[in-house]
C-alpha atoms as an extended CHARMM CRD file, in Angstrom:
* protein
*
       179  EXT
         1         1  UNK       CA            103.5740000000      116.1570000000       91.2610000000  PROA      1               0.0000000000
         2         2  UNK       CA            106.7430000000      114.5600000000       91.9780000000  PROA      2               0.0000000000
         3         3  UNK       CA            110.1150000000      116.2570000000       93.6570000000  PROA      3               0.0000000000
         4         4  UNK       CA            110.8640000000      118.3990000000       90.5310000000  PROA      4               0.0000000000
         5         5  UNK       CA            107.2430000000      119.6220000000       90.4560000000  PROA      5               0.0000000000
         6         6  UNK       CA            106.3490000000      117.7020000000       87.2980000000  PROA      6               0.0000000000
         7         7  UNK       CA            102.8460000000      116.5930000000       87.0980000000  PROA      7               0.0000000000
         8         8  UNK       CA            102.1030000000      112.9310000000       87.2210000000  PROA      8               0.0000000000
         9         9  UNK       CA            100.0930000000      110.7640000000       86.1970000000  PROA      9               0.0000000000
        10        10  UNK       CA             98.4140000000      108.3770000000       89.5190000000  PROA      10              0.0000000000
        11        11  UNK       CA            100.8420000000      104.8040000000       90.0650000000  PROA      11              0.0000000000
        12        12  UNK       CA             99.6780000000      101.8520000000       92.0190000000  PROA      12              0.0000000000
        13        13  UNK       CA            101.7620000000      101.0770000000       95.1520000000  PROA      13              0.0000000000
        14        14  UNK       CA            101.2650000000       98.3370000000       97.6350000000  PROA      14              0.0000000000
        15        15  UNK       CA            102.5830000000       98.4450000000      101.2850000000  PROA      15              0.0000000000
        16        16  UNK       CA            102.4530000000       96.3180000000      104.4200000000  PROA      16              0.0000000000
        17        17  UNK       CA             99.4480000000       96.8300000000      106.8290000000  PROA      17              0.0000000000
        18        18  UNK       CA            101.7870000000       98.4920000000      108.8840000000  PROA      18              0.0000000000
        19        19  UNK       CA            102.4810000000      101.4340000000      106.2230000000  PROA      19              0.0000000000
        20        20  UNK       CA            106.0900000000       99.8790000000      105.9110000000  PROA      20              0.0000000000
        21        21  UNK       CA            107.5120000000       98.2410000000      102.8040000000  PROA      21              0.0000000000
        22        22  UNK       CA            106.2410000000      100.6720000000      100.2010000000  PROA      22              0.0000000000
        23        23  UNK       CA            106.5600000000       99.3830000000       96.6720000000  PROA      23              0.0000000000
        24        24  UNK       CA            105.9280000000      101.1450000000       92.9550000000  PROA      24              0.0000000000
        25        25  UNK       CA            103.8220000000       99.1940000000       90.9100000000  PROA      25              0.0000000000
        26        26  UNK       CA            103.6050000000      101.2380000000       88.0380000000  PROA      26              0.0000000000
        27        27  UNK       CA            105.3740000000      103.6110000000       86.5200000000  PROA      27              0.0000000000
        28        28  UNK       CA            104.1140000000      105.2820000000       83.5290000000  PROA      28              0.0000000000
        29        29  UNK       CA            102.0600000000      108.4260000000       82.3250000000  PROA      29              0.0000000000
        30        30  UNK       CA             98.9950000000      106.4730000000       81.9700000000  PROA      30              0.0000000000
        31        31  UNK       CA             96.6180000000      106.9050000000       84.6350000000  PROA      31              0.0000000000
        32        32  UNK       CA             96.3890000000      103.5220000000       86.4930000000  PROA      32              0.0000000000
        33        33  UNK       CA             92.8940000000      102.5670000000       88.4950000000  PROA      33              0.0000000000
        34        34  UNK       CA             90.3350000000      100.1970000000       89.4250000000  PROA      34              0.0000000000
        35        35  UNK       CA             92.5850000000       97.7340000000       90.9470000000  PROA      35              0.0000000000
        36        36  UNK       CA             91.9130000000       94.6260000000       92.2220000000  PROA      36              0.0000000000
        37        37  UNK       CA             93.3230000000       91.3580000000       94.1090000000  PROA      37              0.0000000000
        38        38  UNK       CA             93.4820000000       88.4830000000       92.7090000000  PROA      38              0.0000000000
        39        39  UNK       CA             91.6890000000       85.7660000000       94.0350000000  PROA      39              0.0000000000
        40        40  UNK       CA             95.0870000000       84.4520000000       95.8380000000  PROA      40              0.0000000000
        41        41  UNK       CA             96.5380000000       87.7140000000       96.4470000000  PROA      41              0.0000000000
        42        42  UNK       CA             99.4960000000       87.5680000000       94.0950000000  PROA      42              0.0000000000
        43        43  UNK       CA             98.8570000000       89.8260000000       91.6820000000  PROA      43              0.0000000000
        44        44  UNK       CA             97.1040000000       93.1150000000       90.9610000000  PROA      44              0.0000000000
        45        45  UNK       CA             94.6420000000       93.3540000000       88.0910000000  PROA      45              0.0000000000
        46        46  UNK       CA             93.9520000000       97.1570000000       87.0050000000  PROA      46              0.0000000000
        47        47  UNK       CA             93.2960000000       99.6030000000       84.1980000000  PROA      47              0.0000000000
        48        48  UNK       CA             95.1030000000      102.0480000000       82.5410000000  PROA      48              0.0000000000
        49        49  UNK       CA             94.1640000000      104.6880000000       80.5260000000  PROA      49              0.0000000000
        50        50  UNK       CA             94.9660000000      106.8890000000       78.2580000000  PROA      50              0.0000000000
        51        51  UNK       CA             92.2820000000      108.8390000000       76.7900000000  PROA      51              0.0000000000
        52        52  UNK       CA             89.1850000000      107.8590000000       75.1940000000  PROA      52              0.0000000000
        53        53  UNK       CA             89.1880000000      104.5580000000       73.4350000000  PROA      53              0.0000000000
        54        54  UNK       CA             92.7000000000      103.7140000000       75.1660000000  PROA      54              0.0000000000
        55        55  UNK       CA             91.7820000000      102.1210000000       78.5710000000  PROA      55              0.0000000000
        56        56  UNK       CA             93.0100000000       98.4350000000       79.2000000000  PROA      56              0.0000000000
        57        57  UNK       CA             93.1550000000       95.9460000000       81.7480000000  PROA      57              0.0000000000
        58        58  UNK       CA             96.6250000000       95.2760000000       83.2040000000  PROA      58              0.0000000000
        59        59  UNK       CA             98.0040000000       92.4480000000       85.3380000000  PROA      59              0.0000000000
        60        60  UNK       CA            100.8550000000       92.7960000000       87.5390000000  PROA      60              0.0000000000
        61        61  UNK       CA            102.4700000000       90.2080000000       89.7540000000  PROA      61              0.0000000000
        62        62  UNK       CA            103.5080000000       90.7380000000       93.0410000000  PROA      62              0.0000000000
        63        63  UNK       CA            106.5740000000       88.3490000000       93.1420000000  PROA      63              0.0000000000
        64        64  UNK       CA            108.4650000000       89.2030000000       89.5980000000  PROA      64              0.0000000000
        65        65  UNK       CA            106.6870000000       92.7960000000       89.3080000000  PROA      65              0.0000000000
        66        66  UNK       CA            106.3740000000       91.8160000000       85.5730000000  PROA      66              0.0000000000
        67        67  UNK       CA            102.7120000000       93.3640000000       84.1690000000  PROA      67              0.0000000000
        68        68  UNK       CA            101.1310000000       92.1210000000       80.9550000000  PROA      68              0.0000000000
        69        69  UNK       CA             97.8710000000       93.0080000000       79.1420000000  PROA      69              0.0000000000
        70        70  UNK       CA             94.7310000000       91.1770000000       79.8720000000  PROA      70              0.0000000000
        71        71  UNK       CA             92.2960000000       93.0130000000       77.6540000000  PROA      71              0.0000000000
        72        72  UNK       CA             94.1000000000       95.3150000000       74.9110000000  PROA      72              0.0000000000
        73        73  UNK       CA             92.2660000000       98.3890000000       73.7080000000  PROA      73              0.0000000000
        74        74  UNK       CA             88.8690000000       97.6930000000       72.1900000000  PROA      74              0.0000000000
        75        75  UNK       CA             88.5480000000      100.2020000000       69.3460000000  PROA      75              0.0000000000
        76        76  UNK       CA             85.9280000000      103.0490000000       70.2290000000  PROA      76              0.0000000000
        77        77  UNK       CA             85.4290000000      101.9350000000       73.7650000000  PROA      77              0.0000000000
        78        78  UNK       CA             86.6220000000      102.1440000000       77.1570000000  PROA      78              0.0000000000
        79        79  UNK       CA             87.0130000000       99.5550000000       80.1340000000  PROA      79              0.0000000000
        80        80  UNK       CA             86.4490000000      100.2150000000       83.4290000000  PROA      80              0.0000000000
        81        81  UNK       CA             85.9030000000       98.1160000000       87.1520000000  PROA      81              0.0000000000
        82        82  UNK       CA             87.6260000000       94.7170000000       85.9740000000  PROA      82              0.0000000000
        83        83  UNK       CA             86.3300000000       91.9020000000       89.2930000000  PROA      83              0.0000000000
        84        84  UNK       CA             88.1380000000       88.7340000000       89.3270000000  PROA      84              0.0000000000
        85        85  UNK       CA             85.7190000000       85.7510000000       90.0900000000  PROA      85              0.0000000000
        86        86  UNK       CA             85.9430000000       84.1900000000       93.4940000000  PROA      86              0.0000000000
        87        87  UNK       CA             88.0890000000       81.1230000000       91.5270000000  PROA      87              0.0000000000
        88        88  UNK       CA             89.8730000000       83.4800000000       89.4630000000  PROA      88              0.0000000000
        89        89  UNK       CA             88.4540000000       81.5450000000       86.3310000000  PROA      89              0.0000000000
        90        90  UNK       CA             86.7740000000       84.8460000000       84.7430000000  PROA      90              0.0000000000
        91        91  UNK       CA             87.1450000000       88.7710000000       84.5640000000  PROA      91              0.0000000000
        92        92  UNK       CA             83.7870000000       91.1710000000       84.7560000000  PROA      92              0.0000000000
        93        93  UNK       CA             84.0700000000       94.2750000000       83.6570000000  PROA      93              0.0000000000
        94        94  UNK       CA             82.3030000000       97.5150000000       82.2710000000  PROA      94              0.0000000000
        95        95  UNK       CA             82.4680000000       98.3830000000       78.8390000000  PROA      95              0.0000000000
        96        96  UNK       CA             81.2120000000      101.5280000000       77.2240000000  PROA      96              0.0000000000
        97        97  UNK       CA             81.4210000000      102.9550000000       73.6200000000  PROA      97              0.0000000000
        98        98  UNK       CA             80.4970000000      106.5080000000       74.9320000000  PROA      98              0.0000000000
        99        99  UNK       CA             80.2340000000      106.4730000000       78.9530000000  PROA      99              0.0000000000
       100       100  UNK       CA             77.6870000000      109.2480000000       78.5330000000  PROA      100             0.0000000000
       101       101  UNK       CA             75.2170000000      107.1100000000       76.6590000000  PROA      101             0.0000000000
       102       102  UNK       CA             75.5570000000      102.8990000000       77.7610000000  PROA      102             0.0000000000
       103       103  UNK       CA             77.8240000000      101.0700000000       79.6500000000  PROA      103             0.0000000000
       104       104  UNK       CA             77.9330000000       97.0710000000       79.0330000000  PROA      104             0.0000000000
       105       105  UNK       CA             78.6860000000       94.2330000000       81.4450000000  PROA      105             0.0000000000
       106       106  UNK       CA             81.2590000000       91.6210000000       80.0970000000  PROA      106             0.0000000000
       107       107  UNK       CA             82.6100000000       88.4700000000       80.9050000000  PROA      107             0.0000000000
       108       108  UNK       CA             86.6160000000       86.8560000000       79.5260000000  PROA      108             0.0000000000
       109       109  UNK       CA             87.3670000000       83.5040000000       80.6110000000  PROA      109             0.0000000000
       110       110  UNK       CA             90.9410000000       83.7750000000       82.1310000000  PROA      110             0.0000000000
       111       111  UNK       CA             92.1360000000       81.7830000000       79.5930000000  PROA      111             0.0000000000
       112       112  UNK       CA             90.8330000000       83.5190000000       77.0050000000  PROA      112             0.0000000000
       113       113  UNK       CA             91.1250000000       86.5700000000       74.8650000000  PROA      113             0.0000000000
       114       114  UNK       CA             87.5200000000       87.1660000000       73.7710000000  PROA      114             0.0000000000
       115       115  UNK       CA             84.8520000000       88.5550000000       75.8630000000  PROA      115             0.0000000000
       116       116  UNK       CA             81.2120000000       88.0200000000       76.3510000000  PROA      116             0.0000000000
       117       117  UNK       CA             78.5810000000       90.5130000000       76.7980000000  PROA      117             0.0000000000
       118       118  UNK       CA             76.1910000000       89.7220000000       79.6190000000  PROA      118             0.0000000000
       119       119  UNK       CA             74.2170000000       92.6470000000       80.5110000000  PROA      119             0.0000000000
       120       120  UNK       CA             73.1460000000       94.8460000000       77.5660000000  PROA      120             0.0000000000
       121       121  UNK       CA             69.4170000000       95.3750000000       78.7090000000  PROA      121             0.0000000000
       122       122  UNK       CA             69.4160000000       99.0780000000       79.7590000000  PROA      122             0.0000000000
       123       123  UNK       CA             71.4460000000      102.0130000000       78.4380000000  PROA      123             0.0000000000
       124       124  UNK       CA             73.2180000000      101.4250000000       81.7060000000  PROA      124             0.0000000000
       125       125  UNK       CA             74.3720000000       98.0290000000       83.2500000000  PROA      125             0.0000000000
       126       126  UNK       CA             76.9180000000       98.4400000000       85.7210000000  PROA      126             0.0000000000
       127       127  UNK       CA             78.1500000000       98.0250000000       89.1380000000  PROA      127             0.0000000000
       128       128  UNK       CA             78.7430000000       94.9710000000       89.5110000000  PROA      128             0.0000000000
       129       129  UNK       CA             80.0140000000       92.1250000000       91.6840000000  PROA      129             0.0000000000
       130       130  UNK       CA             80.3480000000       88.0770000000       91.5800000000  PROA      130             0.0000000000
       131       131  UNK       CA             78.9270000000       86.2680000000       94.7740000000  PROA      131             0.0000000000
       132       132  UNK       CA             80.7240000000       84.9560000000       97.0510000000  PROA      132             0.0000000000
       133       133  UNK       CA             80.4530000000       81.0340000000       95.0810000000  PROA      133             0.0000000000
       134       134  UNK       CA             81.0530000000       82.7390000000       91.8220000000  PROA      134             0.0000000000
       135       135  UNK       CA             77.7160000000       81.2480000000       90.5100000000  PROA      135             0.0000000000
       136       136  UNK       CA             75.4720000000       84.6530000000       89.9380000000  PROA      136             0.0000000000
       137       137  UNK       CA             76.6830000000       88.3920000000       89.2450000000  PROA      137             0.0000000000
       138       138  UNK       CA             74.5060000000       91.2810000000       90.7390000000  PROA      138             0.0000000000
       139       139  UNK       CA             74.2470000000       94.6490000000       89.0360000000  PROA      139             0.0000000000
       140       140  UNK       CA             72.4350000000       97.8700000000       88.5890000000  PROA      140             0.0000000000
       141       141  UNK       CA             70.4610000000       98.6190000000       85.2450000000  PROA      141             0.0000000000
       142       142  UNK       CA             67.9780000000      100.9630000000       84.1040000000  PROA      142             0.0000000000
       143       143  UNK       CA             66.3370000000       99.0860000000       81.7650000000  PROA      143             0.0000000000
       144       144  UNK       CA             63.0140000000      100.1360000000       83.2090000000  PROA      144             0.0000000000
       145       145  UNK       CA             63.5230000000      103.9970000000       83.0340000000  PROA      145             0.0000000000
       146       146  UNK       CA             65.0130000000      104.0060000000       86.8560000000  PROA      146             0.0000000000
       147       147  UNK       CA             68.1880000000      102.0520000000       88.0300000000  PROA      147             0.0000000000
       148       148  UNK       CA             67.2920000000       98.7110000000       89.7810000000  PROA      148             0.0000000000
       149       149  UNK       CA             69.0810000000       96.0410000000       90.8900000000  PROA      149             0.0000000000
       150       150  UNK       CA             69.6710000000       92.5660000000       89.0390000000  PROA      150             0.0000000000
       151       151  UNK       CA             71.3520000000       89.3980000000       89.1210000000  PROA      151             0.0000000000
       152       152  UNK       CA             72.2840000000       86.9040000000       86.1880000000  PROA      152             0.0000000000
       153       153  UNK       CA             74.3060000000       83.6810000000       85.8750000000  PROA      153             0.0000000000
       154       154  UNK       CA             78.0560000000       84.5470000000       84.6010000000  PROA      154             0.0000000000
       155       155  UNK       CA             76.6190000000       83.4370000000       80.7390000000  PROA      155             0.0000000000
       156       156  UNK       CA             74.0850000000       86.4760000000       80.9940000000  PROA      156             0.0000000000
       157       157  UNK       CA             71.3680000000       84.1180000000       81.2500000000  PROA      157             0.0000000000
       158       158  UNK       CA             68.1980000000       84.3260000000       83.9560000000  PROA      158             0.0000000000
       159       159  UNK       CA             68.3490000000       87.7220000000       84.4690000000  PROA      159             0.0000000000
       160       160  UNK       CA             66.0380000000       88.4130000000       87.3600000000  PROA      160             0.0000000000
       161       161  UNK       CA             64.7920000000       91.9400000000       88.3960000000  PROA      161             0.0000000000
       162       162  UNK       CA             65.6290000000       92.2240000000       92.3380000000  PROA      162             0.0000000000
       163       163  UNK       CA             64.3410000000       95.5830000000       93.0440000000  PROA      163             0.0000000000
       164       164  UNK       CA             60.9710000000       97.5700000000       91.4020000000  PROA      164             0.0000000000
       165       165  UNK       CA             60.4620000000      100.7990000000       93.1000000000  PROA      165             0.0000000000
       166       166  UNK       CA             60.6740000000      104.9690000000       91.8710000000  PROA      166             0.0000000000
       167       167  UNK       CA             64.1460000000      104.9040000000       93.1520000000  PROA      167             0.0000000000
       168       168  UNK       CA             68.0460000000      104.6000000000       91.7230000000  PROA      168             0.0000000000
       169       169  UNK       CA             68.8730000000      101.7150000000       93.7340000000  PROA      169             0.0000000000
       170       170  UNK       CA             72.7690000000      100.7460000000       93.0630000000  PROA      170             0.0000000000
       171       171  UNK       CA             75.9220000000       99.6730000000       94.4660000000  PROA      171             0.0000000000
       172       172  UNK       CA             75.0080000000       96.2840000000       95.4180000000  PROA      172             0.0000000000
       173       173  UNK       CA             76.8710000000       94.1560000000       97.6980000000  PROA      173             0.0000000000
       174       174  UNK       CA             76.6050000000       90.2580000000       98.0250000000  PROA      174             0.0000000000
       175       175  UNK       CA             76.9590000000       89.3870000000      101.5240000000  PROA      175             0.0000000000
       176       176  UNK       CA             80.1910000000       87.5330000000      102.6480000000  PROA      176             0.0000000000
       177       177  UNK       CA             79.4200000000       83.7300000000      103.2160000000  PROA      177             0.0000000000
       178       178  UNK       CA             79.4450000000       82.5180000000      106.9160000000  PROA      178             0.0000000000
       179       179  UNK       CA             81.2890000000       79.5730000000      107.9910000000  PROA      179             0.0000000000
């Protein structure tokens, strides 16, 4: 709720490390999550949503505060956890028609406005994350009746199984490079 005890809907804010500098992002009655840095910390990448079949990735820059639309609506589905690739070259991100019944993986060039579909082996594909090179993409899937881990190149291809036990392994991490 805000001062006059209206309800709101949740804005993204940024702040110095120091909690000073507080700054709106957003201001709408969308709800506005799954943000994420870009790879050189300029801008915010995030989704709003609006009800079923009206989430969309948003990009907001830091310097001019101006936001535009990555990925419009797709019609009967919703968007969810968009990652930026290390480079910045290419946006993951969930997709699911019902969120009940399958969730996709999907890949957009930056550059682009049409997405690929990478991960469509299970009922559920999700959770994922680009290494730390941007060559491979590990995720969850339960293709095989439980939910194991997998990785695949950023075209979908050579998936390889990295897990095979009874148990719902997910949330994978890749492991920050050492220098």
């Amino acid at each position: 709720e805000n001062a006059s005890g209206t309800a709101r809907s949740p804005d993204l804010f940024v702040m110095d490390a120091d909690g000073g500098n507080i700054r709106q992002l957003t201001n709408n009655p969308t709800t506005d999550f799954n943000h994420q840095w870009s790879a050189d910390s300029a801008s915010l990448t995030y989704v709003t949503y609006d009800g079923p079949g009206g989430a969309q990735v948003m990009h907001v820059d830091l310097a001019s505060g101006e936001i535009s639309t990555l990925i419009p609506p797709i019609p009967m589905s919703d968007i969810f956890m968009p990652r930026w690739s290390p480079d910045g070259s290419q946006l993951l991100f969930e997709i699911s028609q019902s969120y009940e019944t399958s969730i996709e993986l999907a890949v957009m060039d930056a550059d682009s406005d049409t997405h690929t579909i990478i991960a469509e082996a299970g009922p559920f594909d999700f959770s994922a994350d680009w290494s730390p090179d941007g060559s491979k993409i590990v995720y969850v899937s339960d293709v095989d009746g439980d939910f194991e881990i997998y990785t695949s190149y950023p075209d979908g291809t050579e998936n390889k199984r990295l897990t095979d036990n009874e148990f719902n392994d997910q949330y994978p991490q890749w492991r920050p490079t050492q220098d």
